[in-house]
C-alpha positions as CSV (number, residue, x, y, z in Angstrom):
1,X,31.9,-102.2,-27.9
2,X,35.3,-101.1,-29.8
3,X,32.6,-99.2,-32.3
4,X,31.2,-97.4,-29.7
5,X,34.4,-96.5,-28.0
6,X,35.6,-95.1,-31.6
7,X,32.7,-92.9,-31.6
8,X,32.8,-91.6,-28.1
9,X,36.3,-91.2,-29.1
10,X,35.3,-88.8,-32.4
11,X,32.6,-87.4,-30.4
12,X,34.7,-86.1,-27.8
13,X,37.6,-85.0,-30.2
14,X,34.6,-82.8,-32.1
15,X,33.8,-81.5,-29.2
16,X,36.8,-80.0,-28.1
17,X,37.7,-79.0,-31.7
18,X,34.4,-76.9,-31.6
19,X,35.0,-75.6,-28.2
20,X,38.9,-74.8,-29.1
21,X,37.3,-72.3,-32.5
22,X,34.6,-71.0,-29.9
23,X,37.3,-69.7,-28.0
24,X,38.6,-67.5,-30.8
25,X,35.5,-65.2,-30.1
26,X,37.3,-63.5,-27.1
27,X,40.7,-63.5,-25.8
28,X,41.5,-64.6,-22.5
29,X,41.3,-60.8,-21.0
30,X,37.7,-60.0,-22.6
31,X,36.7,-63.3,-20.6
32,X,38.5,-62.7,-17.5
33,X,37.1,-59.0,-17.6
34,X,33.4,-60.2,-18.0
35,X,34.0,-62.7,-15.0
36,X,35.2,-60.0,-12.8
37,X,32.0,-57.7,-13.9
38,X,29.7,-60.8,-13.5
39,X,31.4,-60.8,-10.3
40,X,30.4,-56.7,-9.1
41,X,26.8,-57.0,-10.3
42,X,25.7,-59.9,-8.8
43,X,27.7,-58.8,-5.4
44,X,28.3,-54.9,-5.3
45,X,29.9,-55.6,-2.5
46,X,32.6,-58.3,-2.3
47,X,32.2,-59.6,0.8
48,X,28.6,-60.8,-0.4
49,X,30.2,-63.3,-2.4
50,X,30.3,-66.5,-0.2
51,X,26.4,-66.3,0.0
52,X,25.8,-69.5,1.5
53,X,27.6,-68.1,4.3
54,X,24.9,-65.7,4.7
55,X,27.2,-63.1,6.8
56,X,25.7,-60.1,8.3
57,X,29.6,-58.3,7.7
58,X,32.4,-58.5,5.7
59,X,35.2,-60.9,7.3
60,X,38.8,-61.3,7.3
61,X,39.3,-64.0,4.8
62,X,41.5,-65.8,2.0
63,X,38.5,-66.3,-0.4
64,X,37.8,-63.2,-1.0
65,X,41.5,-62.0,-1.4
66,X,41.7,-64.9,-4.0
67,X,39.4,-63.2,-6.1
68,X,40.6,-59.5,-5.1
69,X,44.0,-60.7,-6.3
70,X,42.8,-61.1,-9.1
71,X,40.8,-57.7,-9.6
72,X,44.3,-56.7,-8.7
73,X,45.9,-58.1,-11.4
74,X,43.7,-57.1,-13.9
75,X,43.6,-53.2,-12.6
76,X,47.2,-53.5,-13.5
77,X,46.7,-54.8,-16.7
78,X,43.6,-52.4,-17.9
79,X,44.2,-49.8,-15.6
80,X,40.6,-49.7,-15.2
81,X,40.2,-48.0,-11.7
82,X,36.9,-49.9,-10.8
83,X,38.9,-53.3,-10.4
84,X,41.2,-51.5,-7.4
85,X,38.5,-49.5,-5.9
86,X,36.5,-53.2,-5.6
87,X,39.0,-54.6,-3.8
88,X,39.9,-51.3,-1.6
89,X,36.3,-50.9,-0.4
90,X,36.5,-54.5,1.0
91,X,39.6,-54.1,3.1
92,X,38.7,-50.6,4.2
93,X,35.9,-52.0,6.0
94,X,38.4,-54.4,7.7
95,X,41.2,-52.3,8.9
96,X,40.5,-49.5,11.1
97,X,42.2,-46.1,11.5
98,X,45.1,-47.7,14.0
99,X,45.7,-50.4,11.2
100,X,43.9,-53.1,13.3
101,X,42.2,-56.0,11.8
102,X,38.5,-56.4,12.7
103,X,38.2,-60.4,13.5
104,X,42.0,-61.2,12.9
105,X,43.4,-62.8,15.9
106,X,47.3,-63.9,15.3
107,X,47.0,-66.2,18.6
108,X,44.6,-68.3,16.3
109,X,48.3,-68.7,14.3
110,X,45.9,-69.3,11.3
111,X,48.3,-69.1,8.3
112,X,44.9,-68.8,6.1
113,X,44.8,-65.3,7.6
114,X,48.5,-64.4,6.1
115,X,46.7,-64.7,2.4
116,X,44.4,-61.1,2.5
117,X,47.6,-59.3,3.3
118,X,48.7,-59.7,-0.4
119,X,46.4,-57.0,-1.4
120,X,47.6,-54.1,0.9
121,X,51.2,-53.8,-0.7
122,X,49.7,-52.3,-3.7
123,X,46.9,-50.3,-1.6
124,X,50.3,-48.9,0.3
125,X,52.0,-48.0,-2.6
126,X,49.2,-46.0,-4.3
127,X,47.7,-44.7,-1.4
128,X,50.5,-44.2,1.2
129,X,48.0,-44.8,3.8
130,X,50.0,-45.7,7.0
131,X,47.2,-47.9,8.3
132,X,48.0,-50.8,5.5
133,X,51.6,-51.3,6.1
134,X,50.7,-51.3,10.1
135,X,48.3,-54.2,9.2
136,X,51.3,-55.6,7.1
137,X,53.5,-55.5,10.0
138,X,51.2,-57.4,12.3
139,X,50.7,-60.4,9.8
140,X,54.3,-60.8,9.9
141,X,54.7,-60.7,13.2
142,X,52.3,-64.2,13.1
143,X,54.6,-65.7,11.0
144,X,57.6,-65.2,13.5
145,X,55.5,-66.7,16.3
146,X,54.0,-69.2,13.9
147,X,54.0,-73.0,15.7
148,X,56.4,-75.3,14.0
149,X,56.8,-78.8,12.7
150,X,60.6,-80.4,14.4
151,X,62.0,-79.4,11.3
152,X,60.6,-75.7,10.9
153,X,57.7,-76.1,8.8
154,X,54.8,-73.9,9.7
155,X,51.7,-75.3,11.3
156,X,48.5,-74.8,9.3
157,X,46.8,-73.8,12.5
158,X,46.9,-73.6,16.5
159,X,44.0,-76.3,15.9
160,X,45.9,-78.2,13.1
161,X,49.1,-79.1,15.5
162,X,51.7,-80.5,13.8
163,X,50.3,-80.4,10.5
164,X,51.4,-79.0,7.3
165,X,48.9,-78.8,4.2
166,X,49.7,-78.0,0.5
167,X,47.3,-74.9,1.2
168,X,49.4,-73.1,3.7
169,X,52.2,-72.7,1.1
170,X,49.9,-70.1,-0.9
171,X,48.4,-68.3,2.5
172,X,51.7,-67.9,3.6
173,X,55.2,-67.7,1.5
174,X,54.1,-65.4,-1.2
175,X,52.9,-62.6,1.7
176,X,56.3,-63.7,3.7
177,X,58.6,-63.5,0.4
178,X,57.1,-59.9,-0.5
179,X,57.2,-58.7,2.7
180,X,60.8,-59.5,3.1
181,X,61.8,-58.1,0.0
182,X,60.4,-55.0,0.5
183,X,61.2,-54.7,3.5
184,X,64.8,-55.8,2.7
185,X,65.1,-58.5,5.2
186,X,68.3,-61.1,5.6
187,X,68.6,-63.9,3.6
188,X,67.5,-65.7,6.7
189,X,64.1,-65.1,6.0
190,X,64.8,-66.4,2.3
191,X,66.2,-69.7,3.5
192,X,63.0,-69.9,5.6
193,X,60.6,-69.5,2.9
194,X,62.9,-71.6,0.9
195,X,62.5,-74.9,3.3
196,X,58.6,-74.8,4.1
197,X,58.7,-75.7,0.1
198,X,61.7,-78.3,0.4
199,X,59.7,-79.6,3.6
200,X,56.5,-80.6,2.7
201,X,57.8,-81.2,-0.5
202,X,59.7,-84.0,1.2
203,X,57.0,-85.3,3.4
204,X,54.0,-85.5,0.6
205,X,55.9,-86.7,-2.7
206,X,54.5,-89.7,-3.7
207,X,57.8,-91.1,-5.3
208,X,55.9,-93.3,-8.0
209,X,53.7,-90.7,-9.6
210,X,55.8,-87.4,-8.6
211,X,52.1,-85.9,-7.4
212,X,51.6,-84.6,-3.8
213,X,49.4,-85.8,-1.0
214,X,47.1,-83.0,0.4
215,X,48.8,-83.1,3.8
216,X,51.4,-84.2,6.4
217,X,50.4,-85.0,10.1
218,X,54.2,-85.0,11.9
219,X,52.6,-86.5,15.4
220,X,50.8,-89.3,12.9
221,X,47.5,-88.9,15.5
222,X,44.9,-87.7,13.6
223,X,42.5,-90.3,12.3
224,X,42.9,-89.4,8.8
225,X,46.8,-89.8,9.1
226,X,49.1,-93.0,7.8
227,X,50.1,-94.5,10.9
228,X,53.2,-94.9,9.0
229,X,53.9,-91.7,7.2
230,X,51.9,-89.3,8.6
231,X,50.4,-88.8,5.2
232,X,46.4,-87.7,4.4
233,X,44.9,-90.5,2.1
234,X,44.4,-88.9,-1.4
235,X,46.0,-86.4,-3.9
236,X,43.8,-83.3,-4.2
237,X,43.6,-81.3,-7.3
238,X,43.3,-78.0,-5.4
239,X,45.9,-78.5,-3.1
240,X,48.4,-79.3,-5.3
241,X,47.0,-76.3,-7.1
242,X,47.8,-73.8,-4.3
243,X,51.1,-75.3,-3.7
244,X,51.7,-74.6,-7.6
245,X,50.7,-71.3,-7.7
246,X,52.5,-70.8,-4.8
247,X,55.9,-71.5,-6.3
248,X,55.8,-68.8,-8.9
249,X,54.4,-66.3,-6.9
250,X,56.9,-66.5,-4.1
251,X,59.9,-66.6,-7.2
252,X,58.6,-63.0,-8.4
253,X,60.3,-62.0,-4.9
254,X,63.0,-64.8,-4.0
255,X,66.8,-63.4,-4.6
256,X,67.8,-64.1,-8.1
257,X,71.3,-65.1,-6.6
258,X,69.6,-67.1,-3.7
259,X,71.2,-71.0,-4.1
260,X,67.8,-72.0,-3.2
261,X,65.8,-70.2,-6.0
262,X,66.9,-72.7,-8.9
263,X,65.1,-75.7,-6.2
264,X,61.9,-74.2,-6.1
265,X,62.1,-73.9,-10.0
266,X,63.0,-77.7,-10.1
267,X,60.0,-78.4,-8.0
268,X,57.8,-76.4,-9.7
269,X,59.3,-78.3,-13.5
270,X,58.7,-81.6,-11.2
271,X,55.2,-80.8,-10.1
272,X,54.2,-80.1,-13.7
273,X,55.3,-83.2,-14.9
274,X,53.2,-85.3,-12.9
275,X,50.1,-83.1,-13.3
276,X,50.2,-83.8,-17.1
277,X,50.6,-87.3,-16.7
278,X,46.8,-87.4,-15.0
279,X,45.4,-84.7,-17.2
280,X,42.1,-85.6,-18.2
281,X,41.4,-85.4,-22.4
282,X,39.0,-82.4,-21.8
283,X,42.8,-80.7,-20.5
284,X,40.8,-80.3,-16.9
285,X,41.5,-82.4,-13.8
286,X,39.5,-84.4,-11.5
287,X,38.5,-83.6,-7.5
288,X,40.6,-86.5,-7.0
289,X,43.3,-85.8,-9.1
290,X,44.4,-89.8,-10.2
291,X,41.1,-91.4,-10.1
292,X,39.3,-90.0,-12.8
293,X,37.3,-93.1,-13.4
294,X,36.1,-93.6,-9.8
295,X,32.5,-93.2,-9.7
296,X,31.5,-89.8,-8.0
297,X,34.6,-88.2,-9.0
298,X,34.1,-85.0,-11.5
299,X,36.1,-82.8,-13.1
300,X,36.8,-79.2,-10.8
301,X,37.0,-76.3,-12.1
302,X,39.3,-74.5,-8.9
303,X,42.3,-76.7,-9.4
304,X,42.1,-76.8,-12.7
305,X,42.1,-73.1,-12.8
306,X,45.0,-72.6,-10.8
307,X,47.1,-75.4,-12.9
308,X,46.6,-72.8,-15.9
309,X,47.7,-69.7,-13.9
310,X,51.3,-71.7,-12.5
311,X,51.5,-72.6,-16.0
312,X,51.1,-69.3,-17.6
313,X,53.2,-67.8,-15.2
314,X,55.9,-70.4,-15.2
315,X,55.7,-70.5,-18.7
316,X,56.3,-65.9,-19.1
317,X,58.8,-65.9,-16.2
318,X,60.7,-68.3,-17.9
319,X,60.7,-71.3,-15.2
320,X,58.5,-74.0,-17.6
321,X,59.3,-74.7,-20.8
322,X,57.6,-73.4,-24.2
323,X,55.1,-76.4,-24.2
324,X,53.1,-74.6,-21.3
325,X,51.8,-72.0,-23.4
326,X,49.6,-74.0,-25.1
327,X,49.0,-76.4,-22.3
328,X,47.8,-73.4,-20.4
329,X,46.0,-71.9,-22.9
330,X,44.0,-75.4,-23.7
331,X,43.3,-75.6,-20.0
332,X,41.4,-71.9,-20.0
333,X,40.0,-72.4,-23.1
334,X,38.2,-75.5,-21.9
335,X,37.1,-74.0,-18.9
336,X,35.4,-71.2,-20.7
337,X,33.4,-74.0,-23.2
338,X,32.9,-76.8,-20.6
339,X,32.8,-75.0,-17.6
340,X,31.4,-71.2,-17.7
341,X,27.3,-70.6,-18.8
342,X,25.6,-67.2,-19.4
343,X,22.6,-66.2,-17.6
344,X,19.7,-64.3,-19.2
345,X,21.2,-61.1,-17.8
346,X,24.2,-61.5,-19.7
347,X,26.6,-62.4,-16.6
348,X,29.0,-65.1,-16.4
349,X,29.7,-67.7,-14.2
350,X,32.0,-70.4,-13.4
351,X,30.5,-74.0,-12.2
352,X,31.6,-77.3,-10.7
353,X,33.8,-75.4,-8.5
354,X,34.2,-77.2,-5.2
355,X,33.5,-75.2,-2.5
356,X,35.5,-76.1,0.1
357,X,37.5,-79.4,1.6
358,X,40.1,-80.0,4.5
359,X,41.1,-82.4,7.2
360,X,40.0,-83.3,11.2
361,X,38.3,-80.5,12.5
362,X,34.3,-80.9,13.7
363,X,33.1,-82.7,12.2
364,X,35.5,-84.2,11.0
365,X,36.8,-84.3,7.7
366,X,38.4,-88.1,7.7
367,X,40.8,-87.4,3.7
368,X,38.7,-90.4,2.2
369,X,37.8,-90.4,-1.6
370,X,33.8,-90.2,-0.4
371,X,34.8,-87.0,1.8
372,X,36.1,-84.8,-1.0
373,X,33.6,-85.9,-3.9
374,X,30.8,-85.4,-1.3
375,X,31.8,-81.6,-0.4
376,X,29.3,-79.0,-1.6
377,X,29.8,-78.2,-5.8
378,X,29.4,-74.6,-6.2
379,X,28.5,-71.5,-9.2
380,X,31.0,-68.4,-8.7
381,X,33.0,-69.8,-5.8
382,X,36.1,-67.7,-4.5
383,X,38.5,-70.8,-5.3
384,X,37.4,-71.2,-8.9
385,X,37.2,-67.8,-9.8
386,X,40.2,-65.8,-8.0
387,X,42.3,-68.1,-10.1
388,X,40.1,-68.0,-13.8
389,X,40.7,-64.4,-13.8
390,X,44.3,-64.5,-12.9
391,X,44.8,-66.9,-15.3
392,X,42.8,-65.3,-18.1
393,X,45.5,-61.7,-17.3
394,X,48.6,-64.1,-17.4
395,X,47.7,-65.7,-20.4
396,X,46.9,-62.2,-21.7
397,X,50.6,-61.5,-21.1
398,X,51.6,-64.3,-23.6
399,X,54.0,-63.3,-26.3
């Protein structure tokens, strides 16, 4: 048995050695490029790209602003129009000439529906057209309304009462932090933004491993709740993945002299930590981040993703330290040999993304470790490869 364990062992070790000189074929932008063009021919137009949702319309809806993000990102890095005018086509069919969004309801207090916002500031600034920033202005107006936890924290939804989720920190404090910024709100709005990170922070630590618990149920009344804490059963990859990537997003518009700006750094350093300390040998992570050797449970590609786009970011703003280069590079790298194939058309996709997960709702989603291994595993998913190609541009930036 210790024979065969040496040999996986060298197997595994050749394996990655291979796939680490593979890598040196293309850098990090000439695969995040051929995603994003994978991306267009297969789906012309973007909101196409949830097929099994077989819409007869585009829709209002994080997803596809994940990945539009990214198109964003890597316009700005190439200057290659076609990335913009991708993205642009998609929200013009949303927003109509009075800037209202078609399907957005801000009584639904959906903080999901915050995210697609991100990509009208640049639309604004290039195009001046008044109808983006009065689509801007109404997404903010949600967050002032936006239900709240005793202690201020935003609730994930009118139909999620009382909860907060590692997900609503990404659909919502980047767009808020921006907004206010620009805008050149008080530094009440910055201590705002500031505690929904200290908050849930607080409530879904898990003090022994330093890793985060996908949600927090204040009323403790939802079946998949700890009757005690409040607390949603399991540590998620991809939730702890938004919550990451929200941190240094938000920090590209947080006051430099805010006293609260050094905190989120420290929980973003803290987070990081713990990550690496359940980092699988293939540099990925699992659905379930801590229980890699539980049966069912596979290596996803999302979370994964979005760990090597906080880390490339953290690592070029300066917030993580120089070991995060490499780390993030590593984790890229092994997502393009593990996890990417090429199809006979030449076009590139991204597998073992899962496609969605949550909590409560009909039917209900009950948090166990069966739930999230059982959700659908999907090719080209919006959660996997939004955050490859953001990655693959801030890794590009590397120095």
């Amino acid at each position: 048995m210790k024979k065969l364990i040496v040999v996986l062992g060298f197997l595994s070790a050749l394996l990655t050695s291979i796939a680490s000189v593979a890598q040196t074929e293309k850098t990090s932008l000439e695969w995040t490029s051929a995603m994003a063009d994978s991306i267009m021919q297969q789906h012309p137009e973007a909101w196409t790209m949830r097929e099994f949702k077989q819409l007869t319309g585009p829709e209002w809806g994080y997803p596809y602003s994940l990945v539009l993000y990214g198109f964003q990102k890597l316009y700005l890095k190439t200057g290659d129009e076609k990335y913009l005018a991708y993205g642009k086509t998609f929200v013009d069919q949303l927003i109509d000439k009075n800037g209202k969004i078609h399907g957005y309801n801000p009584a639904d207090f959906n903080i999901d529906s915050i995210n697609p916002g991100k990509l009208l500031f640049l639309l604004h600034q290039k195009y001046k057209d008044e109808r983006y920033l009065t689509a801007m202005k109404s997404l903010r107006e949600q967050l002032q309304w936006q239900p709240r936890t005793s202690a201020g924290g935003f609730w994930h939804k009118n139909i999620y009462p009382w909860q907060m989720w590692l997900d609503g920190l990404y659909m919502g404090a980047p767009y808020y932090a921006q907004f206010a910024q620009e805008h050149k709100e008080s530094k009440a709005s910055f201590d705002d933004i500031a505690q929904q990170f200290l908050l849930i922070e607080s409530k879904t630590i898990d003090k022994k491993t330093g890793l985060l618990y996908h949600a927090w149920d204040e009323s403790h009344l939802q079946r998949w709740a700890n009757k005690e804490t409040g607390l949603s059963p399991h540590f998620w990859s991809r939730s702890m993945g938004w919550y990451a990537m929200a941190l240094v997003d938000t920090l590209d518009y947080f006051p430099q002299n805010h006293p609260k700006r050094k905190e989120l750094i420290r929980l973003l350093n803290q987070l990081a930590e713990a990550l690496l300390k359940v980092q699988d040998d293939s540099k990925l992570w699992y659905q379930v981040t801590d229980q890699g050797n539980r049966y069912g449970n596979y290596l996803e590609t999302s979370g994964s993703a979005m760990f090597a786009y906080a880390f490339a970011k953290g690592y070029n703003k300066k917030y993580l330290p120089e070991k995060y280069k490499t780390i993030a590079t590593d984790i890229f790298n092994s997502l393009v040999a593990r996890h990417t194939e090429t199809d006979a058309l030449g076009r590139l996709h991204l597998i073992n993304t899962c496609g969605s997960a949550g909590l409560g709702n009909e039917p209900y989603r009950t948090g166990t470790f069966e739930y999230y291994v059982s959700e659908a595993i999907r090719t080209d998913d919006p959660h996997g490869v939004g955050p490859f190609i953001m990655a693959g541009v801030e890794i590009s930036e590397f120095k």
